[in-house]
Tab-separated table of C-alpha atoms in Angstrom:
chain	number	residue	atom	x	y	z
U	94	MET	CA	126.840	-42.030	179.058
U	95	THR	CA	124.132	-41.947	182.534
U	96	ALA	CA	122.340	-38.498	182.470
U	97	THR	CA	125.286	-37.942	185.009
U	98	ASP	CA	128.217	-37.653	182.371
U	99	ARG	CA	125.788	-35.169	180.016
U	100	PRO	CA	126.903	-31.556	179.734
U	101	ARG	CA	125.226	-29.075	181.422
U	102	THR	CA	123.661	-25.936	180.134
U	103	PHE	CA	123.802	-22.965	181.605
U	104	PRO	CA	121.359	-20.530	181.071
U	105	GLY	CA	122.714	-17.355	179.470
U	106	THR	CA	126.450	-19.605	178.322
U	107	PRO	CA	126.577	-22.089	175.019
U	108	ALA	CA	125.031	-24.795	174.364
U	109	THR	CA	127.047	-27.706	173.710
U	110	SER	CA	126.523	-32.085	172.352
U	111	GLY	CA	127.097	-35.306	172.964
U	112	SER	CA	128.204	-35.391	169.073
U	113	ASP	CA	129.914	-31.063	169.032
U	114	ILE	CA	131.356	-30.907	173.332
U	115	GLY	CA	134.088	-28.747	172.420
U	116	LEU	CA	132.040	-26.426	169.915
U	117	SER	CA	130.791	-23.504	171.469
U	118	ARG	CA	127.539	-22.157	169.885
U	119	LEU	CA	125.392	-19.630	171.082
U	120	ARG	CA	121.494	-19.135	170.413
U	121	ALA	CA	120.394	-16.245	168.966
U	122	ALA	CA	116.628	-16.977	171.592
U	123	ASP	CA	118.996	-16.481	173.768
U	124	LEU	CA	121.377	-13.480	173.573
U	125	ILE	CA	119.161	-10.376	173.610
U	126	PRO	CA	117.638	-11.714	177.340
U	127	VAL	CA	121.429	-11.758	177.463
U	128	ALA	CA	122.294	-8.540	176.239
U	129	THR	CA	119.469	-6.689	178.318
U	130	GLY	CA	120.455	-8.412	181.588
U	131	GLY	CA	122.076	-5.303	181.929
U	132	LEU	CA	119.785	-2.139	180.795
U	133	ARG	CA	117.228	-4.068	183.258
U	134	THR	CA	119.607	-3.851	185.859
U	135	ARG	CA	120.848	-0.201	184.860
U	136	ARG	CA	117.618	1.906	184.213
U	137	VAL	CA	118.515	4.484	184.673
U	138	ARG	CA	122.013	4.735	183.191
U	139	VAL	CA	120.813	3.443	180.182
U	140	LEU	CA	117.552	6.560	180.230
U	141	LEU	CA	120.872	8.891	180.710
U	142	SER	CA	123.128	7.389	177.806
U	143	MET	CA	119.576	7.015	175.481
U	144	LEU	CA	118.686	10.871	176.244
U	145	GLY	CA	121.961	12.110	173.788
U	146	ILE	CA	120.875	10.389	170.735
U	147	ALA	CA	117.234	10.689	171.363
U	148	ILE	CA	118.319	14.310	171.436
U	149	GLY	CA	120.162	14.693	167.839
U	150	ILE	CA	117.273	12.754	166.269
U	151	SER	CA	114.394	14.102	167.590
U	152	ALA	CA	116.506	17.810	166.993
U	153	VAL	CA	116.859	16.307	162.642
U	154	VAL	CA	113.056	15.393	162.779
U	155	ALA	CA	111.719	18.024	163.882
U	156	VAL	CA	114.186	20.542	162.600
U	157	LEU	CA	113.376	18.918	158.860
U	158	GLY	CA	109.768	18.398	158.763
U	159	ILE	CA	109.678	22.130	160.186
U	160	THR	CA	111.777	23.329	157.408
U	161	ARG	CA	109.688	20.845	154.898
U	162	SER	CA	105.698	22.328	156.422
U	163	SER	CA	106.791	25.763	156.512
U	164	GLN	CA	108.786	25.559	152.961
U	165	ALA	CA	105.307	23.944	151.235
U	166	ASP	CA	103.364	26.938	152.838
U	167	LEU	CA	105.794	29.328	151.412
U	168	LEU	CA	105.372	27.739	147.894
U	169	ALA	CA	101.863	27.052	148.097
U	170	ARG	CA	101.989	31.471	149.034
U	171	LEU	CA	104.096	31.759	146.330
U	172	ASP	CA	101.883	30.026	143.316
U	173	ARG	CA	98.722	32.158	145.521
U	174	LEU	CA	100.067	35.321	145.282
U	175	GLY	CA	102.090	34.592	141.508
U	176	THR	CA	105.433	35.645	140.787
U	177	ASN	CA	104.668	37.608	137.929
U	178	LEU	CA	104.060	40.938	139.808
U	179	LEU	CA	107.065	43.577	139.307
U	180	THR	CA	107.221	46.648	140.704
U	181	VAL	CA	108.726	50.299	138.667
U	182	VAL	CA	110.159	52.788	140.606
U	183	ASN	CA	111.937	56.432	140.938
U	184	GLY	CA	115.688	55.276	140.545
U	185	SER	CA	117.722	57.707	140.623
U	186	ASN	CA	120.941	59.345	138.885
U	187	LEU	CA	124.607	59.941	139.117
U	188	SER	CA	124.533	62.347	141.981
U	189	ASP	CA	122.026	60.048	143.977
U	190	ALA	CA	119.979	62.275	143.327
U	191	GLU	CA	115.965	60.746	143.308
U	192	VAL	CA	114.940	61.050	139.531
U	193	PRO	CA	110.584	60.742	139.111
U	194	LEU	CA	109.371	58.685	136.617
U	195	PRO	CA	108.106	59.957	133.264
U	196	ALA	CA	104.577	61.361	132.516
U	197	THR	CA	104.755	58.079	129.929
U	198	ALA	CA	105.578	55.722	132.066
U	199	THR	CA	102.785	53.691	132.338
U	200	THR	CA	101.655	53.893	128.229
U	201	THR	CA	104.835	52.194	127.697
U	202	ILE	CA	104.420	49.776	129.571
U	203	GLY	CA	101.642	48.613	128.730
U	204	HIS	CA	102.907	48.294	125.191
U	205	THR	CA	105.240	45.876	126.008
U	206	GLU	CA	105.048	42.247	125.279
U	207	GLY	CA	103.798	39.868	127.622
U	208	VAL	CA	102.691	42.212	130.506
U	209	GLU	CA	98.883	42.172	130.779
U	210	ALA	CA	98.120	44.699	133.612
U	211	VAL	CA	99.155	48.342	134.707
U	212	ALA	CA	98.399	49.889	137.888
U	213	PRO	CA	99.668	53.223	138.166
U	214	THR	CA	100.199	55.055	142.058
U	215	ALA	CA	101.991	57.893	143.092
U	216	GLU	CA	102.896	59.048	146.201
U	217	LEU	CA	102.108	62.486	147.789
U	218	ALA	CA	105.052	64.219	149.320
U	219	GLY	CA	104.029	66.340	152.785
U	220	VAL	CA	100.023	64.922	152.681
U	221	GLY	CA	99.600	62.685	155.887
U	222	VAL	CA	96.844	60.861	156.933
U	223	TYR	CA	94.686	61.729	159.960
U	224	ARG	CA	92.045	60.563	162.043
U	225	SER	CA	91.565	64.595	163.274
U	226	ASP	CA	91.780	67.272	162.584
U	227	LYS	CA	93.712	68.130	165.974
U	228	ILE	CA	96.283	65.882	165.744
U	229	PRO	CA	99.682	68.013	164.752
U	230	PRO	CA	100.505	67.471	161.039
U	231	GLN	CA	104.412	66.176	162.249
U	232	ILE	CA	103.114	63.127	163.969
U	233	THR	CA	102.432	61.001	160.321
U	234	GLY	CA	102.758	57.454	161.902
U	235	GLY	CA	104.481	56.032	159.105
U	236	LEU	CA	100.998	56.433	157.011
U	237	SER	CA	100.487	57.909	153.681
U	238	VAL	CA	99.082	59.375	150.832
U	239	ARG	CA	98.855	57.486	147.135
U	240	ALA	CA	96.964	58.308	144.369
U	241	ALA	CA	96.395	55.533	142.078
U	242	ASP	CA	93.636	54.432	140.205
U	243	SER	CA	90.781	51.225	139.193
U	244	SER	CA	93.577	49.208	138.238
U	245	LEU	CA	95.136	48.760	140.943
U	246	VAL	CA	93.152	46.383	143.095
U	247	SER	CA	92.583	44.212	139.939
U	248	THR	CA	96.855	44.348	139.471
U	249	LEU	CA	97.493	43.514	142.411
U	250	GLY	CA	95.310	41.029	143.224
U	251	ALA	CA	93.294	42.996	146.261
U	252	ASP	CA	89.811	41.684	147.970
U	253	MET	CA	88.199	44.617	150.765
U	254	LEU	CA	87.986	43.941	153.672
U	255	ALA	CA	85.361	46.390	153.137
U	256	GLY	CA	82.860	49.196	150.924
U	257	THR	CA	84.038	49.359	147.919
U	258	TYR	CA	87.441	50.671	145.331
U	259	LEU	CA	87.800	53.697	144.064
U	260	ASN	CA	85.921	53.857	140.378
U	261	GLU	CA	85.512	56.669	137.572
U	262	ALA	CA	83.170	58.900	140.291
U	263	THR	CA	84.727	58.310	143.129
U	264	SER	CA	87.729	59.255	142.220
U	265	ARG	CA	86.874	62.562	141.625
U	266	TYR	CA	85.453	63.163	144.824
U	267	PRO	CA	87.057	64.091	148.234
U	268	THR	CA	86.803	59.363	148.941
U	269	THR	CA	89.216	57.522	150.445
U	270	VAL	CA	90.065	53.467	149.762
U	271	LEU	CA	92.213	52.494	153.016
U	272	GLY	CA	95.161	49.946	153.472
U	273	HIS	CA	94.898	47.623	156.361
U	274	THR	CA	97.445	48.721	158.323
U	275	ALA	CA	96.116	52.730	157.755
U	276	ALA	CA	92.766	51.595	158.471
U	277	GLU	CA	94.021	49.691	161.657
U	278	THR	CA	96.547	52.767	162.950
U	279	LEU	CA	93.337	55.543	162.096
U	280	GLY	CA	91.205	53.233	164.380
U	281	ILE	CA	88.414	52.391	161.562
U	282	THR	CA	87.282	48.900	161.371
U	283	ASP	CA	83.876	49.204	159.793
U	284	LEU	CA	82.832	51.326	157.590
U	285	SER	CA	79.547	52.337	160.057
U	286	GLY	CA	78.592	56.043	160.169
U	287	ALA	CA	80.795	57.344	157.155
U	288	PRO	CA	84.124	57.537	158.366
U	289	ARG	CA	86.222	60.276	157.847
U	290	VAL	CA	90.347	61.282	157.871
U	291	TRP	CA	92.188	64.464	157.353
U	292	LEU	CA	93.697	64.604	154.227
U	293	GLY	CA	96.766	67.250	153.628
U	294	GLY	CA	94.222	69.262	155.998
U	295	ARG	CA	90.526	68.523	154.223
U	296	TRP	CA	88.449	65.818	155.253
U	297	TYR	CA	88.028	62.971	152.678
U	298	THR	CA	85.166	59.724	153.449
U	299	VAL	CA	86.040	56.642	153.801
U	300	ILE	CA	84.386	54.297	151.580
U	301	GLY	CA	86.912	51.173	151.463
U	302	ILE	CA	89.319	49.271	153.324
U	303	LEU	CA	91.605	46.696	152.214
U	304	ARG	CA	92.517	43.409	152.902
U	305	PRO	CA	96.420	42.626	154.060
U	306	ILE	CA	98.136	42.514	150.262
U	307	GLU	CA	101.117	40.478	151.414
U	308	LEU	CA	103.582	41.412	147.975
U	309	ALA	CA	103.090	45.713	148.694
U	310	SER	CA	102.909	46.214	152.257
U	311	GLU	CA	103.539	49.679	151.350
U	312	ILE	CA	99.834	49.457	149.866
U	313	ASN	CA	99.232	48.368	153.497
U	314	ARG	CA	99.772	51.271	154.732
U	315	SER	CA	97.933	54.568	152.453
U	316	ALA	CA	95.855	56.211	151.928
U	317	LEU	CA	94.725	55.144	148.622
U	318	ILE	CA	92.382	58.797	146.573
U	319	GLY	CA	90.956	58.719	143.044
U	320	PHE	CA	94.025	60.496	140.597
U	321	PRO	CA	91.716	63.327	139.458
U	322	VAL	CA	91.398	64.600	143.038
U	323	ALA	CA	94.383	64.770	143.673
U	324	ALA	CA	95.595	67.057	141.216
U	325	ARG	CA	93.142	69.269	142.917
U	326	ASP	CA	93.415	69.183	145.608
U	327	PHE	CA	96.770	68.123	145.201
U	328	ALA	CA	97.997	69.706	142.470
U	329	TYR	CA	99.554	66.642	141.109
U	330	ASN	CA	101.545	65.631	138.010
U	331	ASP	CA	100.639	62.558	136.432
U	332	ARG	CA	103.905	61.068	137.419
U	333	PRO	CA	103.396	57.686	138.907
U	334	SER	CA	106.575	57.726	141.543
U	335	ARG	CA	105.007	53.833	141.713
U	336	ILE	CA	103.827	51.291	138.806
U	337	TYR	CA	102.378	48.017	139.022
U	338	VAL	CA	103.041	45.342	136.280
U	339	ARG	CA	101.234	41.978	136.333
U	340	SER	CA	103.716	40.037	133.576
U	341	GLN	CA	102.903	36.597	131.997
U	342	THR	CA	103.763	34.275	134.205
U	343	GLU	CA	106.130	32.542	131.178
U	344	ARG	CA	107.568	35.325	130.285
U	345	THR	CA	108.323	37.266	133.990
U	346	LEU	CA	112.202	37.508	133.609
U	347	GLU	CA	111.769	38.683	129.676
U	348	VAL	CA	109.631	41.318	130.491
U	349	PHE	CA	111.906	41.800	134.049
U	350	GLU	CA	114.803	42.823	132.610
U	351	VAL	CA	113.498	45.667	129.694
U	352	LEU	CA	110.732	47.203	131.744
U	353	ALA	CA	113.452	49.876	132.461
U	354	ARG	CA	114.154	50.856	129.726
U	355	ALA	CA	109.711	50.973	128.381
U	356	ALA	CA	109.933	53.093	131.328
U	357	ASN	CA	113.067	55.079	130.179
U	358	PRO	CA	114.248	55.286	127.235
U	359	LYS	CA	116.658	57.311	127.514
U	360	ASN	CA	118.197	56.952	130.710
U	361	PRO	CA	116.682	53.311	131.795
U	362	ASN	CA	119.483	53.902	134.782
U	363	GLU	CA	117.799	56.357	136.858
U	364	VAL	CA	114.264	53.046	137.044
U	365	ALA	CA	114.366	50.749	139.277
U	366	VAL	CA	112.540	47.283	138.823
U	367	SER	CA	111.862	44.674	141.493
U	368	ARG	CA	109.658	41.492	141.552
U	369	PRO	CA	108.444	41.333	145.038
U	370	SER	CA	107.989	37.794	145.540
U	371	ASP	CA	111.169	37.515	145.747
U	372	VAL	CA	110.856	38.008	149.502
U	373	LEU	CA	109.141	35.419	149.798
U	374	THR	CA	112.575	33.481	147.753
U	375	ALA	CA	114.432	34.013	149.745
U	376	ARG	CA	113.310	33.470	153.049
U	377	LEU	CA	112.475	29.720	150.974
U	378	GLU	CA	117.212	30.153	151.161
U	379	VAL	CA	117.293	31.609	154.277
U	380	ALA	CA	115.027	28.079	156.411
U	381	ASN	CA	117.441	25.736	154.665
U	382	ALA	CA	120.633	27.620	155.038
U	383	THR	CA	118.849	27.987	158.470
U	384	THR	CA	118.199	23.576	158.489
U	385	THR	CA	122.175	22.383	157.821
U	386	MET	CA	122.720	24.537	160.385
U	387	PHE	CA	120.645	22.965	162.623
U	388	VAL	CA	121.029	19.866	161.406
U	389	GLY	CA	124.654	20.219	162.200
U	390	LEU	CA	123.595	20.791	165.696
U	391	GLY	CA	122.148	17.523	165.394
U	392	ALA	CA	124.497	15.866	163.970
U	393	VAL	CA	126.385	17.199	167.200
U	394	ALA	CA	124.291	16.261	170.256
U	395	LEU	CA	123.956	12.408	168.079
U	396	LEU	CA	128.277	12.195	168.138
U	397	VAL	CA	128.319	13.061	172.208
U	398	GLY	CA	125.452	10.838	172.330
U	399	GLY	CA	127.431	8.339	170.473
U	400	ILE	CA	130.315	9.211	173.372
U	401	GLY	CA	128.830	8.553	176.154
U	402	ILE	CA	126.791	4.960	175.274
U	403	ALA	CA	130.467	3.840	174.577
U	404	ASN	CA	131.316	5.167	177.835
U	405	VAL	CA	128.301	3.427	179.736
U	406	MET	CA	129.726	0.136	177.994
U	407	VAL	CA	132.626	0.805	179.202
U	408	ILE	CA	131.550	1.096	182.429
U	409	SER	CA	129.665	-1.866	181.511
U	410	VAL	CA	132.473	-4.617	181.325
U	411	LEU	CA	133.628	-3.533	183.882
U	412	GLU	CA	131.753	-3.623	186.884
U	413	ARG	CA	130.323	-7.284	185.637
U	414	ARG	CA	133.963	-8.322	185.257
U	415	SER	CA	132.359	-11.855	187.157
U	416	GLU	CA	129.676	-12.361	185.615
U	417	ILE	CA	132.419	-12.029	181.972
U	418	GLY	CA	134.726	-14.673	183.832
U	419	LEU	CA	132.071	-16.738	185.047
U	420	ARG	CA	130.724	-17.582	181.046
U	421	ARG	CA	134.535	-17.822	179.747
U	422	ALA	CA	134.961	-20.455	182.506
U	423	LEU	CA	131.507	-22.121	180.952
U	424	GLY	CA	132.753	-22.163	178.067
U	425	ALA	CA	131.431	-19.019	176.420
U	426	ALA	CA	133.733	-17.762	173.007
U	427	ARG	CA	135.252	-14.783	172.660
U	428	ARG	CA	132.911	-13.784	170.035
U	429	HIS	CA	129.848	-14.764	172.459
U	430	VAL	CA	130.894	-12.378	174.994
U	431	ALA	CA	131.433	-9.880	172.052
U	432	ALA	CA	127.996	-10.344	170.066
U	433	GLN	CA	126.644	-9.740	173.309
U	434	PHE	CA	128.209	-6.131	174.560
U	435	VAL	CA	127.041	-5.526	170.753
U	436	VAL	CA	123.707	-6.102	170.913
U	437	GLU	CA	123.577	-4.527	174.474
U	438	SER	CA	124.374	-1.059	172.419
U	439	PHE	CA	123.332	-1.940	169.049
U	440	LEU	CA	119.814	-2.020	171.669
U	441	LEU	CA	121.133	1.623	173.447
U	442	GLY	CA	121.428	3.323	169.609
U	443	THR	CA	117.419	1.529	168.003
U	444	ALA	CA	115.728	3.015	171.915
U	445	GLY	CA	116.840	6.556	171.486
U	446	GLY	CA	116.917	6.980	167.654
U	447	VAL	CA	112.840	5.514	168.383
U	448	ALA	CA	112.679	8.107	171.510
U	449	GLY	CA	113.596	11.089	168.984
U	450	VAL	CA	111.913	10.313	166.305
U	451	LEU	CA	109.064	9.799	167.801
U	452	VAL	CA	109.816	13.030	170.152
U	453	GLY	CA	110.747	15.187	166.294
U	454	VAL	CA	107.454	14.125	165.040
U	455	THR	CA	105.581	15.197	168.382
U	456	VAL	CA	106.574	18.049	167.913
U	457	THR	CA	106.074	19.004	163.914
U	458	TYR	CA	103.212	18.216	164.311
U	459	GLY	CA	102.385	20.468	167.116
U	460	MET	CA	103.933	23.737	165.442
U	461	ALA	CA	102.703	22.674	162.405
U	462	VAL	CA	98.638	23.073	163.767
U	463	HIS	CA	100.465	25.872	165.094
U	464	LEU	CA	100.983	27.717	162.623
U	465	GLY	CA	98.426	26.621	160.206
U	466	TRP	CA	100.444	24.973	157.844
U	467	GLN	CA	99.832	21.547	155.711
U	468	VAL	CA	102.402	19.229	157.885
U	469	ILE	CA	104.974	16.943	155.414
U	470	ILE	CA	107.107	14.853	157.764
U	471	PRO	CA	109.480	13.935	155.175
U	472	PRO	CA	109.940	9.570	155.380
U	473	ALA	CA	113.771	9.689	155.196
U	474	ALA	CA	114.373	12.227	157.819
U	475	MET	CA	112.905	9.257	159.477
U	476	SER	CA	113.777	6.696	158.309
U	477	ALA	CA	117.397	7.895	158.004
U	478	GLY	CA	117.392	8.975	161.331
U	479	LEU	CA	116.645	6.054	163.055
U	480	GLY	CA	118.766	3.862	161.036
U	481	THR	CA	122.144	6.886	161.920
U	482	ALA	CA	120.842	5.525	165.405
U	483	MET	CA	121.077	2.035	165.127
U	484	ALA	CA	124.676	2.555	163.536
U	485	ILE	CA	125.389	4.288	166.299
U	486	GLY	CA	124.694	1.795	168.958
U	487	VAL	CA	126.537	-0.185	167.045
U	488	LEU	CA	129.989	1.614	166.461
U	489	SER	CA	129.853	2.690	170.166
U	490	GLY	CA	129.889	-0.753	171.205
U	491	ILE	CA	132.638	-2.180	170.005
U	492	TYR	CA	135.961	-0.985	171.611
U	493	PRO	CA	133.061	-2.253	175.260
U	494	ALA	CA	133.289	-5.491	173.385
U	495	LEU	CA	136.194	-6.391	172.219
U	496	ARG	CA	137.817	-5.137	175.338
U	497	ALA	CA	134.504	-7.818	176.931
U	498	ALA	CA	135.877	-10.483	174.884
U	499	SER	CA	139.493	-9.482	175.598
U	500	MET	CA	139.623	-10.481	179.130
U	501	PRO	CA	140.673	-14.151	179.738
U	502	PRO	CA	138.764	-15.569	182.532
U	503	THR	CA	141.122	-16.321	185.145
U	504	GLN	CA	141.633	-12.471	185.336
U	505	ALA	CA	138.037	-11.707	185.126
U	506	LEU	CA	137.251	-14.028	188.754
U	507	ARG	CA	140.542	-13.523	190.361
U	508	THR	CA	140.051	-9.493	190.304
U	509	SER	CA	135.983	-9.079	190.192
C-alpha cells in the first residue's frame, strides 16, 4: 500500500488504521477540542447559558453557608447564656384578671430541688423614670422602675458597664442602677458628675449602668432600686411580679414542670412560667425553615438553568448541521456525534457550577465576617452543588445529542 492509499485522518474525525478500516474510533484526546469548539466560538451565549446554573448553585451554597454560620453563632450564644434560666411571673385567673405572686413565692422556689439561684423583682406600677422633673408624667419613654436585690446580677449572669450594683447598704437609700436601654434613653453614658434621675417624684442617684442582658430585655428598660427603699417611698408590698430562677442544667425541664406549684401551691394555674432561651431556639427553627425555602428557590433556578442549557444546545445542533453532516460523511459514528454534544453540555454545567460555588463561598464569607460570625461553609453543600451542576449539564445535553446523532449526513449537508 502506498502513501496515497492509506486512510486520511482529519482533525475532529475518527481515526482509522490499515488493520481496522471501517471501525470508527474517536480518541478521548480529540473529544475535548471537538466538544469545546462550539463553546469557544459562541462566548456570549455560553455565558448566558451558564448564568442560570451559577445563580442556582450560588444561592444553595450561600444559603446553607450563611444558615450554618448563623446557627453556630446562636448555639454559641445559647452555650454562653445558658438554657437553664427560667422566669416566674404573675398569671391570670379564670376571669382573665392578673393575679400577683404570693409573698412567699421566692422562698418556696428557692427550696425546690434543682434550683441553684433565685432573684425576685417587682415592677412598681405607676412609677416612671425621667431625666428631669419637668417632663410630663405621661411620657414614660417605655421605661419602668423595678425593685430588686443583690442576687439579680449573679442569677442573670449580668455585667456592669459602669459603676457598681446594688448591695445591702445602697438598697436602703435613693440610689438606682440603670439597664442599658434605660441609660441610653435617658442620655446617661457614664457616671461622671453623679447623674440623677427623677423616680416617682423623688431624685435618685445613678450608681451603676448594666451591660445589655439578652435573656431579660425588661431589665434593660428598667431603673432598679432596692426593696427597702421601694417599700419606704412607693409602698412596695413584698409581692414579686417576676422571679428569675437559675436551675441545674441537667434538671431544667424537671424544675420547669414544678415551678408553678412551688410558687403558688394553692393555685398553680395562676402562675406563668417560661424559659427565655426558647426565643433563641425558636430562631434556630425559623432559620431552618427559611433555609428550606431558599434552597427550593435555588433548585428552581437550577431547573431554569438546565432548560436554558438544553435550549442552547438544540440551537447549536441546528446551526451546526453542516459540521455534523461533514463529520458523519467522513466516518464519524452516531455515538461520536452524541458524545460531542453531551460533553459540550457537561462542560457548560460544570463551568456554571464552579462559578456558582465560588460566588456562594464569597457571599457567605462576606456576610459572616460583616456580622461577626464564625465562617462555616458545609463541604457537602459545595460538593453536592458542583455534582448537581454536572448532572444537570449531562441531562440537558442528552436530547440535543440524540437529535444530532440521528441526523442523516445527506440531509444535514443538503440543508446546511
